[in-house]
Coordinates of C-alpha atoms in Angstrom, one line a residue:
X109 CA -11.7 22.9 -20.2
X110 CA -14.6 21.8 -18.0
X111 CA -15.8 23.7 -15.5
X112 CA -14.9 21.0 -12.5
X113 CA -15.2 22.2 -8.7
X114 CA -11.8 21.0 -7.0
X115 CA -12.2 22.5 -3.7
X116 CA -12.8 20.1 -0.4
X117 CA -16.2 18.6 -0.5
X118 CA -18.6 19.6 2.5
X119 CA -19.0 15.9 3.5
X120 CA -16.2 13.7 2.4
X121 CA -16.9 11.4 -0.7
X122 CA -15.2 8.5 0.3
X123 CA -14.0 5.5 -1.8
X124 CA -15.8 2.5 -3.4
X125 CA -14.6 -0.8 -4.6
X126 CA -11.9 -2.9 -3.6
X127 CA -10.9 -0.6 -0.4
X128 CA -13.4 -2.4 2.0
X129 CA -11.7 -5.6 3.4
X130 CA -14.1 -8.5 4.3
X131 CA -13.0 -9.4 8.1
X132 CA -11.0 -8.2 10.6
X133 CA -7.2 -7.9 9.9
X134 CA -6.5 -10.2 12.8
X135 CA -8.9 -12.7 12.0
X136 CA -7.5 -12.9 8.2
X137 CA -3.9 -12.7 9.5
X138 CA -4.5 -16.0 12.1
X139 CA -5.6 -17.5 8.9
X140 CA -2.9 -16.6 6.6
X141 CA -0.3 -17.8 8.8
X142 CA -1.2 -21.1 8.6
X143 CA -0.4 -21.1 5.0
X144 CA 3.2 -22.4 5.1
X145 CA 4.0 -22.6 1.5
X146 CA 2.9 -18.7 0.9
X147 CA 5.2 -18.1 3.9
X148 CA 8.1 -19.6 2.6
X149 CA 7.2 -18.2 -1.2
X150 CA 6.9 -14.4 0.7
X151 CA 10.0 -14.9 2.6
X152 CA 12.3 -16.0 -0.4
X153 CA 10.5 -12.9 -2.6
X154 CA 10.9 -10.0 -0.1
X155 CA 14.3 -11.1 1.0
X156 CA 16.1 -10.9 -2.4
X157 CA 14.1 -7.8 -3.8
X158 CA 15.7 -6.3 -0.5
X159 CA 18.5 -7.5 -0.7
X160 CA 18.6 -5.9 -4.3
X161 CA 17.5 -2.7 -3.5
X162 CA 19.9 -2.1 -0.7
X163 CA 22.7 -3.0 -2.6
X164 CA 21.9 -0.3 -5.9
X165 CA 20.5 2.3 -3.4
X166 CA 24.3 2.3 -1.7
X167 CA 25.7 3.2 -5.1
X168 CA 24.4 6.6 -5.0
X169 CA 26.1 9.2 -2.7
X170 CA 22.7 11.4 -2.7
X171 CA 20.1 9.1 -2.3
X172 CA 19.0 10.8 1.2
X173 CA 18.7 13.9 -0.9
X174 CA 17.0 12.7 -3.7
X175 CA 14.4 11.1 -1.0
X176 CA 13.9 14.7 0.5
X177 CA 13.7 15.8 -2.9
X178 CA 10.8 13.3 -4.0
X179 CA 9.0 14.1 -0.4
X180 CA 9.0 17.5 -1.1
X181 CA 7.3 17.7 -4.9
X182 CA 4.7 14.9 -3.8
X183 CA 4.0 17.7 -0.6
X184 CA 4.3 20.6 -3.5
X185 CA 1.9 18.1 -5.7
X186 CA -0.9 18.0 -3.2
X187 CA -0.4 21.4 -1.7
X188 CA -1.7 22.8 -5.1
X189 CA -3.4 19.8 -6.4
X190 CA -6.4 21.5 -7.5
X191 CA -4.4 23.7 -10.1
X192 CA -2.2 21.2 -11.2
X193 CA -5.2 19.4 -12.2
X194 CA -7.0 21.9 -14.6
X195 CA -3.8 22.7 -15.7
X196 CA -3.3 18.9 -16.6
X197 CA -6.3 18.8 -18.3
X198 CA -5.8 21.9 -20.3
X199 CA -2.7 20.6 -22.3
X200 CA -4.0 17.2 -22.4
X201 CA -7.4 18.0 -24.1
X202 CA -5.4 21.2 -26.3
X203 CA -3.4 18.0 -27.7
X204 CA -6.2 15.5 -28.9
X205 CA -6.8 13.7 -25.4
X206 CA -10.2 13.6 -23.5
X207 CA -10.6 13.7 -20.2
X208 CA -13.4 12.7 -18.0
X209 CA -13.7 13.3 -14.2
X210 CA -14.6 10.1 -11.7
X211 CA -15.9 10.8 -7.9
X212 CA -16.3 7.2 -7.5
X213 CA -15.6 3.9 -8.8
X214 CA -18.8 3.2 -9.8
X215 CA -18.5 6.2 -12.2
X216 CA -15.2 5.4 -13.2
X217 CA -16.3 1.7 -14.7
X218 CA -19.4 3.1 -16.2
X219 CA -17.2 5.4 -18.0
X220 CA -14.6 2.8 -19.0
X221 CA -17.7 0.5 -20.2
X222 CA -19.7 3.2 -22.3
X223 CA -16.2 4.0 -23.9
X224 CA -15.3 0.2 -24.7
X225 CA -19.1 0.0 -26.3
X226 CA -18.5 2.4 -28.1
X227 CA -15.5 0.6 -30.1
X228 CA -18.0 -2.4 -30.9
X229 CA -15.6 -4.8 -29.0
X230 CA -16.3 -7.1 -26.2
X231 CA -12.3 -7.5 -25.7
X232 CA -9.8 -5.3 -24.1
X233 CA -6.2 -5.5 -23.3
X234 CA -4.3 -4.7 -19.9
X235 CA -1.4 -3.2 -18.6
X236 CA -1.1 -3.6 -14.7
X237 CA -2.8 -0.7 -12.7
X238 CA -3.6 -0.7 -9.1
X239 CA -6.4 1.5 -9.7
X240 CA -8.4 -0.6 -12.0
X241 CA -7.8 -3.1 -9.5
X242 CA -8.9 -0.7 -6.5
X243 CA -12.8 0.1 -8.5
X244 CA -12.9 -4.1 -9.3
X245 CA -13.0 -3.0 -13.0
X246 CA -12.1 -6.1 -13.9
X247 CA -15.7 -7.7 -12.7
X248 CA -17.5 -4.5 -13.6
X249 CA -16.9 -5.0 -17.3
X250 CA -17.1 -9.3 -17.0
X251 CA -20.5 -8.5 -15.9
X252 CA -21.5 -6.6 -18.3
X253 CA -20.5 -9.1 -21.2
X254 CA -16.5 -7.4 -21.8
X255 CA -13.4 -9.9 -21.5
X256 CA -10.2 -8.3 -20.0
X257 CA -7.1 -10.0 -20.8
X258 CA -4.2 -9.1 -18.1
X259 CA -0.8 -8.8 -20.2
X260 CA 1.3 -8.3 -17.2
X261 CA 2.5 -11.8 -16.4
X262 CA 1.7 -11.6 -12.3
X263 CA -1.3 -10.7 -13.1
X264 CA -1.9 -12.8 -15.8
X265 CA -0.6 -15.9 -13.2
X266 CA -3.4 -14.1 -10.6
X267 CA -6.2 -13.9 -13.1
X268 CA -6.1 -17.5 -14.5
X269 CA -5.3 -18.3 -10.8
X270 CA -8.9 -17.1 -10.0
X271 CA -7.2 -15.7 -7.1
X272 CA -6.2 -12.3 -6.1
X273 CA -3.1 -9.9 -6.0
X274 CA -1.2 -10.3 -3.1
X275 CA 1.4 -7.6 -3.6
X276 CA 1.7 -3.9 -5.3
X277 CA 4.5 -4.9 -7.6
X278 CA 4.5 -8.4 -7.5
X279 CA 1.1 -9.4 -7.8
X280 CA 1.5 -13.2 -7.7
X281 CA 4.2 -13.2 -5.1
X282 CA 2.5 -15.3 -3.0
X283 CA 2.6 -18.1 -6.0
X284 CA 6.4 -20.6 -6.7
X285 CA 7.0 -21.4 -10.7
X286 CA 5.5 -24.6 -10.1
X287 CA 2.3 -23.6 -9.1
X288 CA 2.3 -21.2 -11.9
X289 CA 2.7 -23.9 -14.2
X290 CA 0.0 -25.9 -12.7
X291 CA -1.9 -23.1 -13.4
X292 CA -1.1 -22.5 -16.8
X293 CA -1.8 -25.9 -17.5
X294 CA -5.1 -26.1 -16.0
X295 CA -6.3 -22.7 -17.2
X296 CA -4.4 -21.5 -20.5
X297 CA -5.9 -22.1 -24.0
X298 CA -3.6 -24.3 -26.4
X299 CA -0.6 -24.7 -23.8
X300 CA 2.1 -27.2 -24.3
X301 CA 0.8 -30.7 -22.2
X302 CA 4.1 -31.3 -21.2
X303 CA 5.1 -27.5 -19.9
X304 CA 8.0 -27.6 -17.4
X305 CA 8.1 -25.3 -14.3
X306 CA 11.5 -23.8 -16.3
X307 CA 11.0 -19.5 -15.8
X308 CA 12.1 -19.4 -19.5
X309 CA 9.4 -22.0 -20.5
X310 CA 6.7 -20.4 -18.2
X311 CA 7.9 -16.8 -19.9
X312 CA 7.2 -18.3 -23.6
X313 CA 4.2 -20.1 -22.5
X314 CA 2.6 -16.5 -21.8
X315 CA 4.2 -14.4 -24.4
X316 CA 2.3 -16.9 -26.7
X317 CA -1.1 -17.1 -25.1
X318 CA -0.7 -13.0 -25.7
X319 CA 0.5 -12.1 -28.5
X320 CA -2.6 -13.2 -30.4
X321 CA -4.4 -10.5 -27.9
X322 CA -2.1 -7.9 -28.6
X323 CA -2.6 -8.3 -32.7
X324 CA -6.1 -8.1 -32.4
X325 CA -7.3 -6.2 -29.5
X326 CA -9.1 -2.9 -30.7
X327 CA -9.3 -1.2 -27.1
X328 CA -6.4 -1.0 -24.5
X329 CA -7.0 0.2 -20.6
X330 CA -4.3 0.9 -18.8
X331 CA -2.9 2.8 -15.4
X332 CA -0.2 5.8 -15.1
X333 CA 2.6 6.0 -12.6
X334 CA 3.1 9.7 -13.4
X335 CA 1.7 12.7 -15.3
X336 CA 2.7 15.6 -15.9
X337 CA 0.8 18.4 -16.1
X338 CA 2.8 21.4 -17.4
X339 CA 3.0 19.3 -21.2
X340 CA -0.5 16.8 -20.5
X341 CA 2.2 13.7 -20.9
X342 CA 1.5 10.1 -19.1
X343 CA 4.4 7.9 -18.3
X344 CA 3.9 4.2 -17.9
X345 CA 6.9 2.2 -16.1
X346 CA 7.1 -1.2 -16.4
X347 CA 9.6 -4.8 -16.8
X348 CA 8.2 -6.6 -19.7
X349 CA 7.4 -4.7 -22.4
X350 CA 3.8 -5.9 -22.4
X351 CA 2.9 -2.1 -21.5
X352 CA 4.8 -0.9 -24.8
X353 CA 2.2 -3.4 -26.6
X354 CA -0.8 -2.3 -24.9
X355 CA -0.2 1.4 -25.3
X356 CA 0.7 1.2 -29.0
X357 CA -1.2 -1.3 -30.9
X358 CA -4.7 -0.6 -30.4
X359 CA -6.8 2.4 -31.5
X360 CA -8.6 3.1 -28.5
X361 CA -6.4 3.7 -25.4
X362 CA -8.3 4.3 -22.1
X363 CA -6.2 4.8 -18.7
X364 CA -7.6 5.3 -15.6
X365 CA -5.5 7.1 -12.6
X366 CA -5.7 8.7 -9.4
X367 CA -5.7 12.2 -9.4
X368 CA -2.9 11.9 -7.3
X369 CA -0.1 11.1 -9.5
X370 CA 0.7 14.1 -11.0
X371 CA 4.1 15.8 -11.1
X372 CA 4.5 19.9 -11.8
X373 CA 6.8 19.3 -15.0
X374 CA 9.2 16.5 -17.1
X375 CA 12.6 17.9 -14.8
X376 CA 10.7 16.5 -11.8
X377 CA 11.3 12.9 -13.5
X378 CA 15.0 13.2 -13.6
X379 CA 14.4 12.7 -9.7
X380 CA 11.6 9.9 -9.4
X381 CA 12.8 7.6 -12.4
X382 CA 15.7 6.9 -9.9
X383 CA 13.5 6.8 -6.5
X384 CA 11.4 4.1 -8.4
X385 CA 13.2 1.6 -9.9
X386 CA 15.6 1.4 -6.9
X387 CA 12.6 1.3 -4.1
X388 CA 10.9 -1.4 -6.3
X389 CA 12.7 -3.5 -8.5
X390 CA 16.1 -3.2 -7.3
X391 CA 17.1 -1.9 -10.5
X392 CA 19.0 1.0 -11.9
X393 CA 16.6 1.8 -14.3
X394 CA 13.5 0.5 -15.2
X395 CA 13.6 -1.8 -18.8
X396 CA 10.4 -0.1 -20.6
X397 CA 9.1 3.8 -19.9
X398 CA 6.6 4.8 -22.1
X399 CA 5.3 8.5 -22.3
X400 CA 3.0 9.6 -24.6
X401 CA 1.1 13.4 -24.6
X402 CA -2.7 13.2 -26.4
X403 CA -2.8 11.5 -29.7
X404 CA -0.3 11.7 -33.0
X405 CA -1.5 11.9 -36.3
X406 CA -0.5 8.2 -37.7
X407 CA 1.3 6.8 -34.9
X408 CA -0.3 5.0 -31.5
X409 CA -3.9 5.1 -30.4
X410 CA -6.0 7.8 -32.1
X411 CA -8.6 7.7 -29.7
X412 CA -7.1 8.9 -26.4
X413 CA -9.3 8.8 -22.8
X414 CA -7.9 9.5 -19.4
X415 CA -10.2 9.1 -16.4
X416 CA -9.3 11.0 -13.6
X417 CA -10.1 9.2 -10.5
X418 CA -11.1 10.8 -7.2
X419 CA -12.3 7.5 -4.6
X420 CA -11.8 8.9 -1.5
X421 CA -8.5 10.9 -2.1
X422 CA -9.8 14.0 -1.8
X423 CA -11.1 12.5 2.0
X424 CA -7.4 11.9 2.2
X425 CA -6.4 15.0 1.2
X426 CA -8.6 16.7 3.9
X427 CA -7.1 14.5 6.7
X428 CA -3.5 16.9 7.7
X429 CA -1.8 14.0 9.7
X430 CA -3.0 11.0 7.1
X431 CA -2.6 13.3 3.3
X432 CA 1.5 12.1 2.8
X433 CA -0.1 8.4 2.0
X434 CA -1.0 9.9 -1.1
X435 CA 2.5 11.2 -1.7
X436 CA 2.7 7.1 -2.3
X437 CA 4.7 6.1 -5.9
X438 CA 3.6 2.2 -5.8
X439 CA 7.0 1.3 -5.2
X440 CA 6.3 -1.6 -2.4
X441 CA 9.6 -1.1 -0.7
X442 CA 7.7 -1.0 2.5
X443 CA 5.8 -4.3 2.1
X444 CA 9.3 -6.1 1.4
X445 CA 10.8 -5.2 4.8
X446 CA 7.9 -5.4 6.6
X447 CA 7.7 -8.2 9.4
X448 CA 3.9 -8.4 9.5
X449 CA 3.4 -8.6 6.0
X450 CA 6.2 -10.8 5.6
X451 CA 4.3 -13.4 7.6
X452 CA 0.8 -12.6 7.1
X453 CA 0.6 -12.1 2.9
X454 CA -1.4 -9.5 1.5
X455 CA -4.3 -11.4 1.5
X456 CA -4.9 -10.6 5.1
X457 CA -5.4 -6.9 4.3
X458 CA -8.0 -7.9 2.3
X459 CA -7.8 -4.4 0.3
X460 CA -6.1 -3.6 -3.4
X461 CA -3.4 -1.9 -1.4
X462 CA -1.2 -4.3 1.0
X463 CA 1.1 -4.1 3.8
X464 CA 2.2 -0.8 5.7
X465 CA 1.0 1.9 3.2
X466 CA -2.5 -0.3 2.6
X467 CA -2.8 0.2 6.8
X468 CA -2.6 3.2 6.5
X469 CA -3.9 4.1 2.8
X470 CA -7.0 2.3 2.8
X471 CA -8.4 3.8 5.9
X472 CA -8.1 7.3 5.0
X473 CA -9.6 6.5 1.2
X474 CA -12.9 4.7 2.8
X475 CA -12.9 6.7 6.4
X476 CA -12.0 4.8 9.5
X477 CA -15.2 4.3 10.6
X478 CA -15.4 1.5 7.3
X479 CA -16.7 -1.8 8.9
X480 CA -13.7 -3.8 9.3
X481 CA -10.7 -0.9 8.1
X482 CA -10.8 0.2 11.4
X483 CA -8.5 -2.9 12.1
X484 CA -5.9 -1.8 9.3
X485 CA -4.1 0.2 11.5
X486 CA -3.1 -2.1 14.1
X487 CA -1.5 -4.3 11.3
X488 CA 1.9 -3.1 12.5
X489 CA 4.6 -3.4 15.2
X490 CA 5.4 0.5 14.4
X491 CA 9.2 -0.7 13.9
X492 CA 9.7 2.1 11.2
X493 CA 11.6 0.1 8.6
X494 CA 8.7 1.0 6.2
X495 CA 9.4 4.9 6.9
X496 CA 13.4 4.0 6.3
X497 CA 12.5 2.3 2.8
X498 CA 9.8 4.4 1.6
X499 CA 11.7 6.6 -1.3
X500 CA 9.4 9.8 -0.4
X501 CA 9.8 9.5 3.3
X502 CA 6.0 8.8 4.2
X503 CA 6.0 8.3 7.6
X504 CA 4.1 5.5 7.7
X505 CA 4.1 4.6 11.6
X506 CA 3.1 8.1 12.6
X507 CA -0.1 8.2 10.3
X508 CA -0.6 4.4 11.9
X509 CA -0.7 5.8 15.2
X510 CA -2.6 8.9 14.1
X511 CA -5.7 6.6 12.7
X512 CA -5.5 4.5 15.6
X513 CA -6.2 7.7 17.2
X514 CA -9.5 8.4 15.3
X515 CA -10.9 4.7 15.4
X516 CA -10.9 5.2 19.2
X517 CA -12.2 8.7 19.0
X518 CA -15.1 7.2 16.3
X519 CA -15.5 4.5 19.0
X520 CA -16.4 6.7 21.9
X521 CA -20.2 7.6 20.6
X522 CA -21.5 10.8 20.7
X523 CA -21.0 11.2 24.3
X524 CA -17.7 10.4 24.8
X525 CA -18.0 7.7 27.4
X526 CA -14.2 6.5 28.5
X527 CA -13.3 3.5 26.9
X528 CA -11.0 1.1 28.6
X529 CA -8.0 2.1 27.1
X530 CA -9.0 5.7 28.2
X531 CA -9.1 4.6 32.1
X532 CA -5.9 2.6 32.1
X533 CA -3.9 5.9 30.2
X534 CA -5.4 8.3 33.1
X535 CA -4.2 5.5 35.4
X536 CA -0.5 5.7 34.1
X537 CA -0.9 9.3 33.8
X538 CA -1.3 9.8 37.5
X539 CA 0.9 7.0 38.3
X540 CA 3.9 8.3 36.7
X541 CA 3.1 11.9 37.1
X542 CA 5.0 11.5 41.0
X543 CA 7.2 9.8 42.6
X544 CA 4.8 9.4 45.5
X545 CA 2.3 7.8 43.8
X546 CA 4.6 5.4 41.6
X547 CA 5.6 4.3 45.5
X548 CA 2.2 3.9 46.4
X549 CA 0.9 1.5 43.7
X550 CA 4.7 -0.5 44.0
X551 CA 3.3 -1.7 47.6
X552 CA 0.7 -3.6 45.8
X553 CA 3.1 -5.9 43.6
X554 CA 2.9 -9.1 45.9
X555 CA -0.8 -9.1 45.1
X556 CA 0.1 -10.0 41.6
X557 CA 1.2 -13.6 42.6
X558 CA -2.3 -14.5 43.0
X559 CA -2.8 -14.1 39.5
X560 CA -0.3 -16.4 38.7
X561 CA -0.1 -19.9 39.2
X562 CA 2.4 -22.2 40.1
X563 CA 5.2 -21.7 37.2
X564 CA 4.8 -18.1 38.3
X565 CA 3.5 -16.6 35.1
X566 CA 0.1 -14.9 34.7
X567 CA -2.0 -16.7 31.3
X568 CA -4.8 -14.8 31.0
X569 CA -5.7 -10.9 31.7
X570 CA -9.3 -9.5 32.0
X571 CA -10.5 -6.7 29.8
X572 CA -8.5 -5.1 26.8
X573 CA -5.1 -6.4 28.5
X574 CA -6.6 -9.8 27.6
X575 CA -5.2 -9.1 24.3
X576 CA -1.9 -9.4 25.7
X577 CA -2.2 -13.0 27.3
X578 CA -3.7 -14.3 24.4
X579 CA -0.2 -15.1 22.5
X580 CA 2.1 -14.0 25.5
X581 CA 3.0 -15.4 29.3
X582 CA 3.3 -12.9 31.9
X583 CA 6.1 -13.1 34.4
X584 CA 4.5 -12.6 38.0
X585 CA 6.0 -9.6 39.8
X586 CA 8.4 -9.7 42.0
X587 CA 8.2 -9.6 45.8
X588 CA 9.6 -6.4 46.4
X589 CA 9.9 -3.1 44.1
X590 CA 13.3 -1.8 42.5
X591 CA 12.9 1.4 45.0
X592 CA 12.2 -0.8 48.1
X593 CA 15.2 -3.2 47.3
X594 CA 17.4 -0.3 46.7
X595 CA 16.1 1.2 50.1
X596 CA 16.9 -2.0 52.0
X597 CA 20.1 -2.8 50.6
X598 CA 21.9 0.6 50.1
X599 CA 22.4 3.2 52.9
X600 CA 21.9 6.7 51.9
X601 CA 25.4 8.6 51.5
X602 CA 25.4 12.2 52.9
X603 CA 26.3 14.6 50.6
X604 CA 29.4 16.4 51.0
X605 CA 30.2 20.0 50.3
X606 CA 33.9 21.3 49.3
X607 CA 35.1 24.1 51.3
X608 CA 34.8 27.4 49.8
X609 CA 38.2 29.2 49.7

């Protein structure tokens, strides 16, 4: 076992890669929304894998229990992360696998590059894994002279698309079957000329294009939904069977995941192989789960490699309010009832990890004070459906709130100065903290008219309320308070008192 330090770092190492978006969240999300075909494609999408997921979810008398059970082994998990880890690593490597430790994503695809080299190949094979995607492994190893094929067909669509994922399950989402077959057409080898926009056409278009790269692909890198560490196994969830290929055909097998995934022991499945499927799919049970513990003599991948991948979760970890997000399964139920994302895509986050857990998710892996992350946060109406959907009960709009909280606070400079926002909560604070005062500032209303103009309705605020009046009209205030009309209008009844006996 190697000796590996798992305590909290002195300074935080936080995360590399795809985390960073490239302009504000507003600024993308104006953008987006002007995109009226990836509206109507996000709308149809979220709505049925809703409506789906509600519908098995009510067959089950004890889903609210299995929820609290989930929550509470993910809080278990990263209460005792640190021995859960070596202890991981112990059965893993005592059964023929080798593990190697990542701080960073520029470790991790050097790693995954030496090991590929090593093989005398310049071709892999991929099953879909948000972390590859979140260290841009992908253009790491295209620099570097190594083609990876993506066997999952969303991300195959996404990849020949040149475009990128806009969703945790559903990467290509944001895409209707016939732009996916304009795609194929344009972009995949040897396709049929006169390819229809038929699912079941589009389907054996792909499984054709692949097959030839699962026969002949000597390497394999994959992700891991789940490990667990009391046998060294990996499980691998997945819809299409293209995982099953990937993890059993080639020699070499390298799978990168977060160090976050594991669970204590195999009984703790029993619970989250019905949390998942439900909260994603809207299924029952997942088609394909594939487990395998280290390498078997004659059967599968002989050469086993798992990179355990740090990136900024131990930051999270370190961060009370903010460490649940990494309780997270990859489920997406909170993207498909969100109203932002709904509207916006998951473009407009700009990070691997969309909607209401990347707002939240992404911030705490690269620090809030990451150039434009600090705007993550505010990509929410804090409604709470997310916090209703999410199968482990992260509680999404509090963590919102609390890294709003620290993006002011990082804000503020070293001395503190009171920002805006700080002046008109002291305002409110003495305002509302008496009757007297609330009187006082309700004799000023009729001033308020001069803002507006002559349809009575105030268009544009000064300072940070100029937010407001950007997309909103104001009403102008009435003439007289609620307390001075109640004054005129009502005289005071004196209180009567019942005769003692």
């Amino acid at each position: 076992m190697s000796n590996v330090f798992m305590g909290m770092p002195t300074l935080p190492v936080f995360g590399m890669g795809n985390l960073h978006i490239e302009e504000p969240f507003p600024a993308a999300a104006h953008r987006e929304l002007g995109n009226t075909q990836m509206r109507a494609n996000l709308r149809h999408a979220t709505h049925t894998i809703r409506d789906k997921r509600l519908k098995v979810v009510a067959e089950l008398p004890d889903w609210e229990e299995l929820r609290d059970a989930g929550s509470a082994t993910k809080n278990h998990v990263m209460a005792n992360l640190p021995a859960l880890l070596e202890e991981f690593e112990k059965n893993f490597t005592a059964r023929g696998g080798t593990i190697h430790w990542a701080r960073d994503a520029h470790e991790a695809n050097k790693i995954v590059a030496d090991l590929i080299r090593e093989q005398g190949t310049t071709e892999v094979v991929k099953v879909k894994s948000m972390a590859t995607q979140e260290i841009g492994l992908n253009e790491y190893l295209e620099e570097r002279g190594i083609s990876a094929f993506e066997t999952d067909l969303a991300e195959l669509i996404v990849q020949l698309g040149h475009d990128k994922p806009s969703h945790i399950l559903v990467p290509a989402i944001h895409k209707n079957r016939t732009e996916v077959r304009d795609i194929f057409l344009k972009e995949m080898p040897n396709v049929d000329p006169d390819l229809t926009d038929e699912p079941r056409k589009l389907a054996m278009a792909a499984r054709a294009h692949l097959r030839r790269k699962f026969l002949s692909a000597k390497v394999a890198v994959s992700g891991a939904n789940f490990a667990l560490a009391d046998s060294g196994t990996l499980a691998v969830v997945e819809s299409e069977g293209n995982g099953r290929m990937c993890l059993t055909l080639p020699e070499t097998l390298i799978t990168v995941m977060g160090i976050e995934k594991l669970l204590p022991g195999k009984e703790d499945l029993e619970v989250f192989m019905q949390l998942l499927p439900r909260s994603s799919t809207g299924e029952r049970m997942n088609p394909y789960t594939s487990l395998w513990t280290g390498v078997t003599e004659g059967d599968g991948p002989q050469n086993v490699h798992l990179i355990l991948l740090d990136n900024g979760r131990t930051a999270a970890l370190a961060d009370k309010y903010g460490r649940t997000a990494l309780n997270c399964i990859r489920c997406s139920a909170c993207m498909n009832v969100c109203p932002v994302y709904e509207r916006t895509g998951g473009h407009a986050y700009g990070s691997t990890y969309p909607g209401p857990i990347g707002a939240i998710l992404s911030p705490l892996l690269t620090g809030i004070k990451s150039e434009e992350n600090s705007s993550l946060p505010y990509a929410s109406s804090l409604c709470g459906a997310c916090y209703d959907a999410c199968p482990v009960k992260i509680n999404i709009p509090e963590i919102l709130v609390h890294l709003r909280g620290e993006d002011v606070d990082s804000k503020r400079g070293a001395k503190k100065l009171p920002s805006q926002m700080d002046l008109m909560m002291k305002g409110a604070s003495w305002a509302f903290s008496s009757g007297k005062h609330l009187a006082l500032l309700e004799k000023g209303l009729p001033l308020g008219k001069l803002a507006a103009g002559r349809d009575k309705k105030i268009k544009a605020l000064p300072g940070i309320a100029a937010g407001w009046t950007q997309s909103r009209d104001m009403l102008a205030p009435p003439t007289q308070s609620f307390r001075d009309w109640w004054k005129k209008d009502h005289t005071p009844v004196a209180p009567t008192h019942k005769q003692e006996n």
